[in-house]
Amino acid sequence: MSNTAQAQLGAVLAAGGPELGELLERTEERLARVAEGHGERLAHHAGGTLAAGGKRLRPMLLFLCASELDERLVAAGVAVELLHMATLVHDDVLDAAELRRGRATVFAEGGRGAAAATGDLLFSRAFAELAATESEEAVRALSAASSALARGELMQRADAWDGEVTPERYLERCRLKTASLFEASCRLGALFGGRPELADRLGSFGERLGVAFQMLDDVLDVSGPPERTGKPRGADLLDGTVTLPLILARERDPSLAVPVRCAEEAAAVCDRIAATGALEDARERALGYVGEAKRALDGVALSDQRARALQLVADGVVERYA
Ligand code: IPE
Ligand code: IPE
Ligand code: MG
Ligand code: MG
């Protein structure tokens, strides 16, 4: 973890109180055991993915949306992180990605079959964990996020190499692919944390933040640097994924509508996108969503400590590199 990320995490943990650290620790312990008992290959690939780190942002949001401690929070936190990881392992197949969290993806290391099976295992474990809560509403919320995610991923594939993708369509993809799970995480926190009446408001905070998160991820794909993001620069360009920086840059420089075939070309196109000012514009629009997320918290009766910690997470999304 970088120094900035560590400082951000430290600030959130301090604001979230001792129970936040404890919930995260217990989540980590449960995650470490998830890959056991399903054979050596799955233990290797799923265990490696879990151990490779990651920000654990979705469980953190879930815990911060709770105001009372409840045993079911940990099960729900483990479930959203597992669902997230399942989608990343499958996403790396769809995007033919080689690097994730600074190490080889399951797809690169074990091939398509291993990645499909590893993602499937993580999906199934996510719902098994959530079943421990015996809440139909929770299972429905996670299932809705999972279905939206699948739709978003396929929509993105359908848009590959398409020069006509509009900003509106791109934003819809962000909502489906990323914001749906952020929203579900916040909803589950409200549901199990003694605040079911706040599920809509907190869900809407998560949804807005999730859109911003994906938009900024797409900016980072162009800006890098890879040493900080743990992913190569221009990966989206190389696999044909049309994101907001490219859409906005093409409006300013139509000659950018060329297919990118190799890493060198991708780096050059990243520089040309940056030169149009599209990155600042995309970032500005993402900040608008962060502002909307924060406004969704206005008037929500959270403890000052919880509200402060959620604001810090929102700021961390803006400042992040990885
Ligand atoms: C990566 O999510 C996928 C996107 C939605 C952009 P994260 O950046 O939260 O991934 P990890 O878990 O920290 O690696
Ligand atoms: C996010 O999309 C992946 C999911 C929401 C499953 P990306 O393809 O942009 O994520 P990275 O860049 O691979 O982490
Ligand atoms: Mg990807
Ligand atoms: Mg990306």
Coordinates of C-alpha atoms and ligand atoms in Angstrom, one line a residue, residues 91-92 95 100, ligand 3:
D91 CA -13.4 -8.9 -15.5
D92 CA -9.7 -9.8 -16.1
D95 CA -10.5 -7.4 -20.5
R100 CA -4.0 -6.8 -11.0
Ligands
MG3 MG -10.8 -4.5 -16.1

